[in-house]
Tab-separated table of C-alpha atoms (C1' of nucleotides) in Angstrom:
chain	number	residue	atom	x	y	z
C	1	MET	CA	-19.799	-0.831	125.374
C	2	ARG	CA	-19.533	-4.590	124.945
C	3	GLN	CA	-20.710	-4.437	121.340
C	4	GLY	CA	-21.194	-1.444	119.098
C	5	THR	CA	-24.699	-0.114	118.625
C	6	LYS	CA	-24.410	-0.564	114.881
C	7	HIS	CA	-23.684	-4.284	115.238
C	8	LYS	CA	-26.361	-4.793	117.850
C	9	ILE	CA	-28.903	-3.283	115.478
C	10	MET	CA	-27.799	-5.443	112.564
C	11	ASP	CA	-27.840	-8.619	114.644
C	12	SER	CA	-31.347	-8.027	115.931
C	13	ALA	CA	-32.542	-6.830	112.555
C	14	GLU	CA	-31.346	-9.853	110.606
C	15	ARG	CA	-33.044	-12.273	112.967
C	16	LEU	CA	-36.334	-10.365	112.905
C	17	PHE	CA	-36.229	-9.743	109.154
C	18	ALA	CA	-35.737	-13.449	108.558
C	19	GLU	CA	-38.583	-14.373	110.899
C	20	ARG	CA	-41.163	-11.799	109.875
C	21	GLY	CA	-40.114	-10.196	106.625
C	22	PHE	CA	-38.917	-6.660	106.099
C	23	SER	CA	-42.121	-4.674	106.173
C	24	ASP	CA	-43.567	-6.584	109.112
C	25	THR	CA	-40.527	-5.745	111.207
C	26	SER	CA	-40.702	-2.248	112.677
C	27	LEU	CA	-37.716	-0.201	113.747
C	28	ARG	CA	-39.180	-0.066	117.238
C	29	LEU	CA	-39.177	-3.865	117.394
C	30	ILE	CA	-35.602	-4.008	116.191
C	31	THR	CA	-34.309	-1.343	118.561
C	32	SER	CA	-36.097	-2.777	121.580
C	33	HIS	CA	-34.615	-6.225	120.881
C	34	ALA	CA	-31.214	-4.667	120.391
C	35	GLU	CA	-31.689	-2.544	123.522
C	36	VAL	CA	-30.739	0.647	121.761
C	37	ASN	CA	-32.547	3.893	121.102
C	38	LEU	CA	-35.014	4.079	118.240
C	39	ALA	CA	-33.273	7.019	116.595
C	40	SER	CA	-29.952	5.180	116.376
C	41	VAL	CA	-31.069	3.282	113.274
C	42	ASN	CA	-31.478	6.495	111.340
C	43	TYR	CA	-28.301	7.869	112.848
C	44	HIS	CA	-26.141	4.894	111.889
C	45	PHE	CA	-27.817	3.691	108.692
C	46	GLY	CA	-29.808	6.661	107.429
C	47	SER	CA	-33.032	4.788	106.813
C	48	LYS	CA	-34.683	1.421	107.207
C	49	LYS	CA	-33.993	0.626	103.572
C	50	GLU	CA	-30.291	1.176	104.039
C	51	LEU	CA	-30.358	-1.004	107.145
C	52	ILE	CA	-31.823	-3.837	105.087
C	53	GLN	CA	-29.096	-3.428	102.476
C	54	ALA	CA	-26.403	-3.370	105.139
C	55	VAL	CA	-27.691	-6.581	106.709
C	56	LEU	CA	-27.718	-8.351	103.352
C	57	MET	CA	-24.372	-6.929	102.315
C	58	ARG	CA	-22.639	-8.255	105.414
C	59	TYR	CA	-23.522	-11.800	104.365
C	60	LEU	CA	-22.929	-11.375	100.657
C	61	GLU	CA	-19.469	-9.928	101.223
C	62	ALA	CA	-18.530	-13.020	103.207
C	63	PHE	CA	-20.254	-15.529	100.958
C	64	MET	CA	-19.558	-14.387	97.428
C	65	PRO	CA	-15.733	-14.516	97.450
C	66	GLN	CA	-15.867	-18.089	98.745
C	67	LEU	CA	-18.340	-19.098	96.074
C	68	ASP	CA	-16.236	-17.365	93.457
C	69	ARG	CA	-13.107	-19.309	94.429
C	70	ALA	CA	-15.006	-22.599	94.178
C	71	MET	CA	-16.387	-21.697	90.748
C	72	GLN	CA	-12.947	-20.619	89.532
C	73	ALA	CA	-11.602	-24.006	90.557
C	74	HIS	CA	-14.278	-25.758	88.518
C	75	LEU	CA	-13.519	-23.560	85.519
C	76	ASP	CA	-9.773	-24.138	85.756
C	77	SER	CA	-9.914	-27.898	86.361
C	78	GLU	CA	-8.759	-30.349	83.691
C	79	GLN	CA	-11.933	-32.405	83.832
C	80	ALA	CA	-15.272	-30.766	83.252
C	81	PRO	CA	-17.250	-30.736	86.521
C	82	SER	CA	-20.586	-32.488	86.964
C	83	LEU	CA	-23.657	-30.553	88.021
C	84	ASP	CA	-23.427	-32.372	91.331
C	85	ASP	CA	-19.913	-31.035	91.741
C	86	ILE	CA	-21.023	-27.507	91.050
C	87	PHE	CA	-23.928	-27.484	93.463
C	88	ASN	CA	-21.881	-29.213	96.106
C	89	ALA	CA	-19.495	-26.297	95.863
C	90	PHE	CA	-22.170	-24.199	97.557
C	91	VAL	CA	-22.199	-26.328	100.693
C	92	GLU	CA	-18.983	-25.174	102.300
C	93	PRO	CA	-19.460	-21.417	101.717
C	94	LEU	CA	-23.008	-21.714	102.997
C	95	LEU	CA	-22.056	-23.646	106.108
C	96	SER	CA	-19.219	-21.239	106.818
C	97	MET	CA	-21.870	-18.598	107.500
C	98	ASN	CA	-22.554	-20.546	110.692
C	99	GLU	CA	-19.047	-19.830	111.907
C	100	GLN	CA	-19.271	-16.087	111.763
C	101	ARG	CA	-22.735	-16.057	113.327
C	102	LYS	CA	-24.965	-18.560	115.112
C	103	HIS	CA	-27.576	-19.919	112.647
C	104	GLY	CA	-25.792	-17.828	110.045
C	105	THR	CA	-26.556	-20.204	107.181
C	106	SER	CA	-30.283	-20.208	107.852
C	107	LEU	CA	-30.366	-16.483	108.387
C	108	PHE	CA	-28.497	-15.801	105.174
C	109	LEU	CA	-30.776	-17.981	103.051
C	110	LEU	CA	-33.848	-16.701	104.841
C	111	LEU	CA	-32.835	-13.109	104.136
C	112	LEU	CA	-32.136	-13.967	100.520
C	113	GLY	CA	-35.625	-15.382	100.222
C	114	ARG	CA	-37.179	-12.385	101.899
C	115	GLY	CA	-35.265	-10.052	99.664
C	116	TYR	CA	-36.504	-11.783	96.571
C	117	THR	CA	-40.154	-12.011	97.501
C	118	ASP	CA	-40.727	-8.944	99.682
C	119	SER	CA	-39.379	-6.272	97.387
C	120	GLN	CA	-40.052	-7.082	93.778
C	121	GLY	CA	-36.774	-7.551	91.960
C	122	HIS	CA	-34.747	-5.009	93.926
C	123	LEU	CA	-32.481	-7.647	95.389
C	124	ARG	CA	-31.799	-9.187	91.999
C	125	LYS	CA	-30.503	-5.883	90.681
C	126	PHE	CA	-28.580	-5.291	93.885
C	127	ILE	CA	-26.781	-8.631	93.654
C	128	THR	CA	-26.088	-8.603	89.933
C	129	HIS	CA	-24.757	-5.060	90.288
C	130	HIS	CA	-22.361	-5.898	93.119
C	131	PHE	CA	-21.504	-9.499	92.317
C	132	GLY	CA	-22.196	-9.870	88.618
C	133	GLU	CA	-18.853	-11.483	87.803
C	134	VAL	CA	-19.364	-14.185	90.423
C	135	LEU	CA	-22.717	-15.089	88.922
C	136	ASP	CA	-21.155	-15.107	85.453
C	137	ARG	CA	-18.537	-17.566	86.643
C	138	PHE	CA	-21.223	-19.765	88.197
C	139	GLN	CA	-23.082	-19.740	84.909
C	140	ALA	CA	-19.908	-20.605	83.019
C	141	ALA	CA	-19.282	-23.548	85.327
C	142	VAL	CA	-22.796	-24.869	84.708
C	143	ARG	CA	-22.253	-24.466	80.968
C	144	ARG	CA	-19.087	-26.525	81.266
C	145	ALA	CA	-21.006	-29.285	83.051
C	146	TYR	CA	-23.916	-29.304	80.621
C	147	PRO	CA	-22.877	-27.699	77.320
C	148	GLN	CA	-25.988	-28.814	75.446
C	149	LEU	CA	-28.154	-26.536	77.596
C	150	THR	CA	-29.007	-23.359	75.725
C	151	GLU	CA	-28.345	-19.997	77.323
C	152	ALA	CA	-32.050	-19.274	77.687
C	153	GLU	CA	-32.872	-22.684	79.114
C	154	MET	CA	-30.056	-22.359	81.619
C	155	PHE	CA	-31.347	-18.943	82.671
C	156	TRP	CA	-34.674	-20.464	83.549
C	157	ARG	CA	-33.358	-23.561	85.254
C	158	LEU	CA	-30.988	-21.583	87.421
C	159	HIS	CA	-33.861	-19.424	88.536
C	160	PHE	CA	-35.895	-22.500	89.295
C	161	THR	CA	-32.958	-23.557	91.429
C	162	LEU	CA	-32.776	-20.264	93.224
C	163	GLY	CA	-36.477	-20.561	93.931
C	164	THR	CA	-36.145	-24.015	95.353
C	165	VAL	CA	-33.410	-23.023	97.759
C	166	VAL	CA	-34.853	-19.702	98.763
C	167	PHE	CA	-38.340	-21.008	99.380
C	168	THR	CA	-37.165	-24.102	101.207
C	169	MET	CA	-35.161	-21.972	103.575
C	170	ALA	CA	-37.927	-19.415	103.988
C	171	SER	CA	-40.188	-22.131	105.329
C	172	SER	CA	-37.492	-24.418	106.693
C	173	ALA	CA	-38.265	-23.893	110.361
C	174	ALA	CA	-41.920	-24.890	109.931
C	175	LEU	CA	-41.056	-27.760	107.605
C	176	ARG	CA	-38.416	-29.109	109.935
C	177	ASP	CA	-40.954	-29.168	112.745
C	178	ILE	CA	-43.339	-31.180	110.598
C	179	ALA	CA	-40.620	-33.581	109.463
C	180	ASN	CA	-39.651	-34.080	113.062
C	181	ALA	CA	-43.229	-34.721	114.167
C	182	ASP	CA	-44.323	-36.887	111.231
C	183	PHE	CA	-41.195	-38.927	110.467
C	184	ASN	CA	-39.236	-38.484	113.671
C	185	GLU	CA	-36.503	-37.102	111.474
C	186	GLN	CA	-34.127	-34.555	112.949
C	187	VAL	CA	-33.168	-32.233	110.126
C	188	ASN	CA	-30.653	-29.462	110.557
C	189	VAL	CA	-29.617	-26.928	107.953
C	190	GLU	CA	-26.686	-28.969	106.751
C	191	THR	CA	-28.681	-32.152	106.124
C	192	LEU	CA	-31.332	-30.043	104.423
C	193	ILE	CA	-28.767	-28.508	102.097
C	194	ARG	CA	-27.419	-31.959	101.345
C	195	LYS	CA	-30.945	-33.157	100.634
C	196	VAL	CA	-31.662	-30.407	98.156
C	197	ILE	CA	-28.501	-30.736	96.101
C	198	PRO	CA	-29.368	-33.986	94.270
C	199	TYR	CA	-32.755	-32.467	93.521
C	200	LEU	CA	-31.232	-29.327	92.041
C	201	ALA	CA	-28.575	-31.156	90.087
C	202	ALA	CA	-31.171	-33.499	88.599
C	203	GLY	CA	-33.487	-30.599	87.798
C	204	VAL	CA	-30.875	-28.517	86.028
C	205	GLY	CA	-29.605	-31.658	84.337
C	206	ALA	CA	-33.028	-32.717	83.090
C	207	PRO	CA	-33.197	-33.740	79.425
C	208	ILE	CA	-33.937	-30.900	77.047
C	209	GLN	CA	-37.492	-30.688	75.745
C	210	GLN	CA	-38.226	-29.474	72.285
C	211	GLN	CA	-41.270	-27.260	72.138
B	1	MET	CA	-74.395	-1.969	89.769
B	2	ARG	CA	-72.528	-3.673	86.954
B	3	GLN	CA	-70.546	-5.834	89.351
B	4	GLY	CA	-71.117	-6.434	93.040
B	5	THR	CA	-68.981	-4.567	95.529
B	6	LYS	CA	-67.791	-7.812	97.026
B	7	HIS	CA	-66.428	-9.020	93.692
B	8	LYS	CA	-64.881	-5.668	92.838
B	9	ILE	CA	-63.004	-5.752	96.128
B	10	MET	CA	-61.759	-9.296	95.583
B	11	ASP	CA	-60.636	-8.575	92.033
B	12	SER	CA	-58.658	-5.509	93.021
B	13	ALA	CA	-57.327	-7.197	96.132
B	14	GLU	CA	-55.979	-10.271	94.360
B	15	ARG	CA	-54.079	-8.198	91.814
B	16	LEU	CA	-52.561	-5.937	94.472
B	17	PHE	CA	-51.800	-8.788	96.875
B	18	ALA	CA	-49.967	-10.607	94.120
B	19	GLU	CA	-47.999	-7.508	93.141
B	20	ARG	CA	-47.063	-6.174	96.574
B	21	GLY	CA	-47.741	-8.833	99.171
B	22	PHE	CA	-50.435	-8.849	101.804
B	23	SER	CA	-49.059	-6.501	104.425
B	24	ASP	CA	-47.837	-3.965	101.881
B	25	THR	CA	-51.324	-3.696	100.416
B	26	SER	CA	-53.554	-1.411	102.468
B	27	LEU	CA	-57.327	-1.547	102.481
B	28	ARG	CA	-57.362	2.041	101.259
B	29	LEU	CA	-55.325	1.040	98.226
B	30	ILE	CA	-57.653	-1.857	97.492
B	31	THR	CA	-60.859	0.132	97.885
B	32	SER	CA	-59.618	3.061	95.826
B	33	HIS	CA	-58.647	0.706	92.985
B	34	ALA	CA	-61.986	-1.041	93.274
B	35	GLU	CA	-63.762	2.330	93.453
B	36	VAL	CA	-65.711	1.361	96.544
B	37	ASN	CA	-65.895	2.763	100.037
B	38	LEU	CA	-63.187	1.859	102.526
B	39	ALA	CA	-65.619	0.478	105.085
B	40	SER	CA	-67.115	-1.991	102.643
B	41	VAL	CA	-64.237	-4.405	103.161
B	42	ASN	CA	-65.088	-4.766	106.825
B	43	TYR	CA	-68.777	-4.852	106.014
B	44	HIS	CA	-68.511	-7.648	103.431
B	45	PHE	CA	-65.562	-9.658	104.754
B	46	GLY	CA	-65.259	-8.707	108.414
B	47	SER	CA	-61.541	-8.040	108.374
B	48	LYS	CA	-58.512	-7.840	106.116
B	49	LYS	CA	-57.457	-11.326	107.163
B	50	GLU	CA	-60.787	-12.760	106.063
B	51	LEU	CA	-60.514	-10.913	102.751
B	52	ILE	CA	-57.170	-12.594	102.124
B	53	GLN	CA	-58.687	-15.993	102.867
B	54	ALA	CA	-61.647	-15.304	100.606
B	55	VAL	CA	-59.381	-14.324	97.717
B	56	LEU	CA	-57.324	-17.496	98.104
B	57	MET	CA	-60.365	-19.675	98.618
B	58	ARG	CA	-61.955	-18.553	95.364
B	59	TYR	CA	-59.009	-19.977	93.450
B	60	LEU	CA	-58.520	-23.081	95.531
B	61	GLU	CA	-62.168	-24.071	95.199
B	62	ALA	CA	-61.838	-23.948	91.442
B	63	PHE	CA	-58.406	-25.540	91.236
B	64	MET	CA	-58.446	-28.362	93.761
B	65	PRO	CA	-61.335	-30.439	92.382
B	66	GLN	CA	-59.707	-30.421	88.947
B	67	LEU	CA	-56.378	-31.506	90.383
B	68	ASP	CA	-58.111	-34.160	92.423
B	69	ARG	CA	-59.779	-35.694	89.367
B	70	ALA	CA	-56.443	-35.841	87.560
B	71	MET	CA	-54.752	-37.521	90.520
B	72	GLN	CA	-57.603	-40.000	90.908
B	73	ALA	CA	-57.134	-40.958	87.270
B	74	HIS	CA	-53.449	-41.647	87.858
B	75	LEU	CA	-54.244	-43.730	90.909
B	76	ASP	CA	-56.917	-45.748	89.107
B	77	SER	CA	-54.954	-46.326	85.901
B	78	GLU	CA	-53.649	-49.801	85.046
B	79	GLN	CA	-50.128	-48.612	84.385
B	80	ALA	CA	-48.249	-46.718	87.079
B	81	PRO	CA	-47.806	-43.099	85.995
B	82	SER	CA	-44.407	-41.480	85.484
B	83	LEU	CA	-43.436	-38.390	87.441
B	84	ASP	CA	-43.702	-36.476	84.196
B	85	ASP	CA	-47.287	-37.670	83.863
B	86	ILE	CA	-48.111	-36.515	87.357
B	87	PHE	CA	-46.658	-33.062	87.053
B	88	ASN	CA	-48.163	-32.620	83.616
B	89	ALA	CA	-51.528	-33.206	85.258
B	90	PHE	CA	-51.123	-29.791	86.873
B	91	VAL	CA	-50.946	-27.963	83.572
B	92	GLU	CA	-54.586	-28.072	82.571
B	93	PRO	CA	-56.060	-27.130	85.977
B	94	LEU	CA	-53.554	-24.300	86.260
B	95	LEU	CA	-54.264	-22.964	82.783
B	96	SER	CA	-58.000	-23.186	83.362
B	97	MET	CA	-57.580	-20.434	85.948
B	98	ASN	CA	-57.013	-18.142	82.978
B	99	GLU	CA	-60.495	-18.838	81.738
B	100	GLN	CA	-62.312	-17.705	84.810
B	101	ARG	CA	-60.132	-14.616	85.172
B	102	LYS	CA	-57.620	-12.758	83.024
B	103	HIS	CA	-54.088	-13.696	84.099
B	104	GLY	CA	-55.756	-16.080	86.526
B	105	THR	CA	-52.966	-18.651	86.403
B	106	SER	CA	-50.284	-16.131	87.296
B	107	LEU	CA	-52.412	-14.533	89.968
B	108	PHE	CA	-53.210	-17.857	91.570
B	109	LEU	CA	-49.587	-18.966	91.728
B	110	LEU	CA	-48.483	-15.530	92.820
B	111	LEU	CA	-50.988	-15.557	95.673
B	112	LEU	CA	-49.908	-19.043	96.664
B	113	GLY	CA	-46.343	-17.838	96.887
B	114	ARG	CA	-47.306	-14.785	98.895
B	115	GLY	CA	-49.348	-16.893	101.250
B	116	TYR	CA	-46.449	-19.177	101.938
B	117	THR	CA	-43.808	-16.556	102.511
B	118	ASP	CA	-45.731	-13.598	103.952
B	119	SER	CA	-47.514	-15.283	106.802
B	120	GLN	CA	-45.410	-18.023	108.298
B	121	GLY	CA	-47.148	-21.344	107.763
B	122	HIS	CA	-50.734	-20.097	108.014
B	123	LEU	CA	-51.502	-20.966	104.415
B	124	ARG	CA	-50.085	-24.454	104.759
B	125	LYS	CA	-52.479	-25.209	107.599
B	126	PHE	CA	-55.311	-23.543	105.742
B	127	ILE	CA	-54.798	-25.689	102.632
B	128	THR	CA	-54.166	-28.975	104.408
B	129	HIS	CA	-57.236	-28.356	106.540
B	130	HIS	CA	-59.538	-27.683	103.579
B	131	PHE	CA	-57.964	-29.855	100.902
B	132	GLY	CA	-56.048	-32.487	102.817
B	133	GLU	CA	-57.473	-35.421	100.869
B	134	VAL	CA	-56.429	-33.901	97.555
B	135	LEU	CA	-52.873	-33.531	98.757
B	136	ASP	CA	-52.945	-37.094	100.061
B	137	ARG	CA	-53.978	-38.340	96.638
B	138	PHE	CA	-51.246	-36.304	94.983
B	139	GLN	CA	-48.757	-37.867	97.362
B	140	ALA	CA	-50.115	-41.344	96.638
B	141	ALA	CA	-49.740	-40.760	92.906
B	142	VAL	CA	-46.111	-39.733	93.365
B	143	ARG	CA	-45.549	-42.817	95.492
B	144	ARG	CA	-46.954	-44.934	92.699
B	145	ALA	CA	-44.558	-43.348	90.216
B	146	TYR	CA	-41.504	-43.669	92.454
B	147	PRO	CA	-42.122	-46.344	95.115
B	148	GLN	CA	-38.493	-46.460	96.261
B	149	LEU	CA	-38.752	-42.899	97.592
B	150	THR	CA	-39.204	-42.910	101.366
B	151	GLU	CA	-42.067	-40.985	102.919
B	152	ALA	CA	-39.707	-38.453	104.475
B	153	GLU	CA	-37.673	-37.947	101.325
B	154	MET	CA	-40.858	-37.420	99.342
B	155	PHE	CA	-42.047	-34.848	101.857
B	156	TRP	CA	-38.928	-32.800	101.275
B	157	ARG	CA	-38.812	-33.145	97.536
B	158	LEU	CA	-42.437	-32.123	97.150
B	159	HIS	CA	-41.741	-29.022	99.171
B	160	PHE	CA	-38.728	-28.290	97.022
B	161	THR	CA	-41.129	-28.546	94.113
B	162	LEU	CA	-43.627	-26.203	95.670
B	163	GLY	CA	-40.803	-23.757	96.267
B	164	THR	CA	-39.674	-23.890	92.682
B	165	VAL	CA	-43.112	-23.193	91.306
B	166	VAL	CA	-44.113	-20.600	93.829
B	167	PHE	CA	-40.905	-18.633	93.593
B	168	THR	CA	-40.740	-18.800	89.836
B	169	MET	CA	-44.211	-17.364	89.590
B	170	ALA	CA	-43.569	-14.757	92.256
B	171	SER	CA	-40.769	-13.308	90.160
B	172	SER	CA	-42.078	-14.418	86.776
B	173	ALA	CA	-42.959	-10.956	85.508
B	174	ALA	CA	-39.464	-9.626	86.128
B	175	LEU	CA	-37.815	-12.800	84.831
B	176	ARG	CA	-39.892	-12.839	81.688
B	177	ASP	CA	-38.811	-9.269	80.964
B	178	ILE	CA	-35.178	-10.282	81.310
B	179	ALA	CA	-35.612	-13.370	79.151
B	180	ASN	CA	-37.280	-11.235	76.550
B	181	ALA	CA	-34.502	-8.632	76.606
B	182	ASP	CA	-31.532	-11.009	76.830
B	183	PHE	CA	-32.597	-13.917	74.629
B	184	ASN	CA	-35.395	-12.351	72.639
B	185	GLU	CA	-37.550	-15.118	74.023
B	186	GLN	CA	-41.264	-14.481	74.449
B	187	VAL	CA	-42.331	-16.481	77.483
B	188	ASN	CA	-45.918	-16.631	78.624
B	189	VAL	CA	-47.255	-18.459	81.644
B	190	GLU	CA	-48.030	-21.619	79.735
B	191	THR	CA	-44.577	-22.007	78.217
B	192	LEU	CA	-43.090	-21.256	81.620
B	193	ILE	CA	-45.149	-23.978	83.233
B	194	ARG	CA	-44.109	-26.375	80.496
B	195	LYS	CA	-40.492	-25.400	81.048
B	196	VAL	CA	-40.593	-26.087	84.759
B	197	ILE	CA	-42.193	-29.516	84.591
B	198	PRO	CA	-39.190	-31.488	83.297
B	199	TYR	CA	-37.135	-29.754	85.964
B	200	LEU	CA	-39.535	-30.776	88.727
B	201	ALA	CA	-39.963	-34.323	87.488
B	202	ALA	CA	-36.205	-34.791	87.266
B	203	GLY	CA	-35.728	-33.273	90.714
B	204	VAL	CA	-38.308	-35.436	92.441
B	205	GLY	CA	-37.024	-38.429	90.484
B	206	ALA	CA	-33.395	-37.844	91.430
B	207	PRO	CA	-31.521	-40.953	92.643
B	208	ILE	CA	-31.731	-41.540	96.376
B	209	GLN	CA	-28.659	-40.587	98.368
B	210	GLN	CA	-27.633	-42.520	101.427
B	211	GLN	CA	-26.405	-40.288	104.225
X	1	DA	C1'	-8.066	19.623	131.859
X	2	DC	C1'	-10.690	21.336	128.355
X	3	DA	C1'	-12.642	21.788	123.807
X	4	DA	C1'	-14.494	19.272	119.760
X	5	DT	C1'	-16.726	15.550	118.087
X	6	DT	C1'	-19.537	11.609	118.173
X	7	DT	C1'	-23.212	9.159	119.984
X	8	DT	C1'	-27.424	8.563	122.702
X	9	DC	C1'	-31.834	9.840	124.191
X	10	DA	C1'	-36.815	11.183	124.933
X	11	DA	C1'	-40.078	13.555	122.599
X	12	DA	C1'	-42.619	14.908	118.942
X	13	DC	C1'	-43.694	14.759	113.919
X	14	DA	C1'	-46.761	13.775	110.065
X	15	DA	C1'	-48.382	10.018	107.577
X	16	DC	C1'	-50.413	5.751	107.501
X	17	DT	C1'	-52.760	1.460	109.328
X	18	DG	C1'	-57.329	-1.522	110.158
X	19	DT	C1'	-61.598	-0.845	112.249
X	20	DT	C1'	-65.916	1.303	114.046
X	21	DT	C1'	-69.723	4.496	113.991
X	22	DA	C1'	-74.056	6.454	112.807
X	23	DA	C1'	-76.475	8.608	109.422
X	24	DA	C1'	-77.770	8.515	104.372
X	25	DA	C1'	-78.973	5.999	100.438
X	26	DA	C1'	-80.431	2.139	97.888
X	27	DT	C1'	-82.730	-2.113	97.573
X	28	DT	C1'	-86.114	-5.521	98.747
X	29	DA	C1'	-90.544	-7.197	100.595
X	30	DC	C1'	-95.317	-6.693	101.126
M	1	DG	C1'	-96.463	3.145	98.105
M	2	DT	C1'	-94.607	2.327	102.256
M	3	DA	C1'	-92.095	-0.116	105.669
M	4	DA	C1'	-88.055	-3.170	106.599
M	5	DT	C1'	-83.690	-4.496	105.316
M	6	DT	C1'	-79.389	-4.176	103.170
M	7	DT	C1'	-75.710	-1.526	101.526
M	8	DT	C1'	-72.949	2.670	101.046
M	9	DT	C1'	-70.884	6.649	102.804
M	10	DA	C1'	-67.934	10.203	105.251
M	11	DA	C1'	-65.945	10.839	109.420
M	12	DA	C1'	-63.554	9.711	113.257
M	13	DC	C1'	-61.051	6.281	116.161
M	14	DA	C1'	-56.964	4.514	118.332
M	15	DG	C1'	-52.767	2.543	117.160
M	16	DT	C1'	-48.585	2.044	114.445
M	17	DT	C1'	-45.169	3.450	111.126
M	18	DG	C1'	-40.356	5.789	109.701
M	19	DT	C1'	-38.137	9.958	110.496
M	20	DT	C1'	-36.534	14.387	112.622
M	21	DT	C1'	-35.341	17.336	116.417
M	22	DG	C1'	-32.445	19.462	119.883
M	23	DA	C1'	-30.584	18.813	124.113
M	24	DA	C1'	-27.906	15.566	127.127
M	25	DA	C1'	-24.291	12.359	127.564
M	26	DA	C1'	-20.201	9.986	126.267
M	27	DT	C1'	-16.041	9.721	123.765
M	28	DT	C1'	-11.984	11.494	121.523
M	29	DG	C1'	-8.046	14.532	120.517
M	30	DT	C1'	-4.788	17.594	122.314
DNA sequence: ACAATTTTCAAACAACTGTTTAAAAATTAC
DNA sequence: GTAATTTTTAAACAGTTGTTTGAAAATTGT
């Protein structure tokens, strides 16, 4: 076999999950795209749910260590980082997803978005359980850049940020078409990521309101 | 009957759609919650798709005119509005959804989020088709507050904004539980909306990058 | 080469989906 | 009060879903 059945399933699944969401993607659709037998999903992964986790895990295991190294660097540096620095540290790990798989960056962010909106809160627990220390380090880096921000306020602003990224990517294909048609602007994933970073940094860095 | 079948269906449907998404909410689930016969959905609405549109439309028809008036005021005012002014203009129309229905604000934003992520781009067309002029006026108000922002850049930043709001609301129940547990912070929809506005205004108002 | 193991395959499973039907019931109009 | 209309109901429809089965095929170890 040119490529293992297991990998063929995951490759087809991730593309279809990203396009149509988890519950709108049937195993029959996945297996026909992958040109494998229907039963092989249950044989190799056990269930559809475990296939979804496997697809997400493959990306997270590649992404998280890279992000962690970047956050460590910002924690260890002499000078406190700016929020722009911190969010820019996401760019390289995200773009590196394109190396291991074509359109990897989009697919990864798309899947993240799907995971957060399709199943209510499951993904959050999944990620914090497996990569809690990485997220802690990210949070610590943000605290170093903006110490006046209270813990609670940071919690909310970082979730706003997650929402911005996840939603933008979930609808990025459609939005890019519109941008192309209306402004004759060719936008690829990288330029989109670079567009969103100043927005995020400014949002997280917004002055603190008293209420 | 105390309440018409049509309304009972819509009330149950909107709650379930918001909780579980459109395709994970079956007509049998809706009709059993509403305590009406299964076939009444097709009798009153024609199809599931038309039920979804009806549920969304009920909110949009109440929300959009209010938003439009607020935007008109910002366009007609002597002084150019700030971005904070503009985004604060959303607060009252959003909160007024709570008057016409319990948890109306959350449900409305939840449904908006579902509509954008579940079906790819359908909702966008639906809204721009029915409420295009309102969105145009919103865009004009933003332009008045930040004239240096190019048309294309504004397009992206407003979609970042939509993403922030929509995603935050989609996971707001879970997040509010966490905030309550971790920071002993009681967050209702109104305080959450007031928290997100400085973030959005700062994001949209971020300095322009040259690339 | 043969035996043991792993993987593939077509078929069937039971449960669920949105929708349609035609008769019963309730409501409205006169 | 009775006829016409609207609404509700239970049942069935045809199609899809994830999963399981047991035999066939392919691969591996010796």
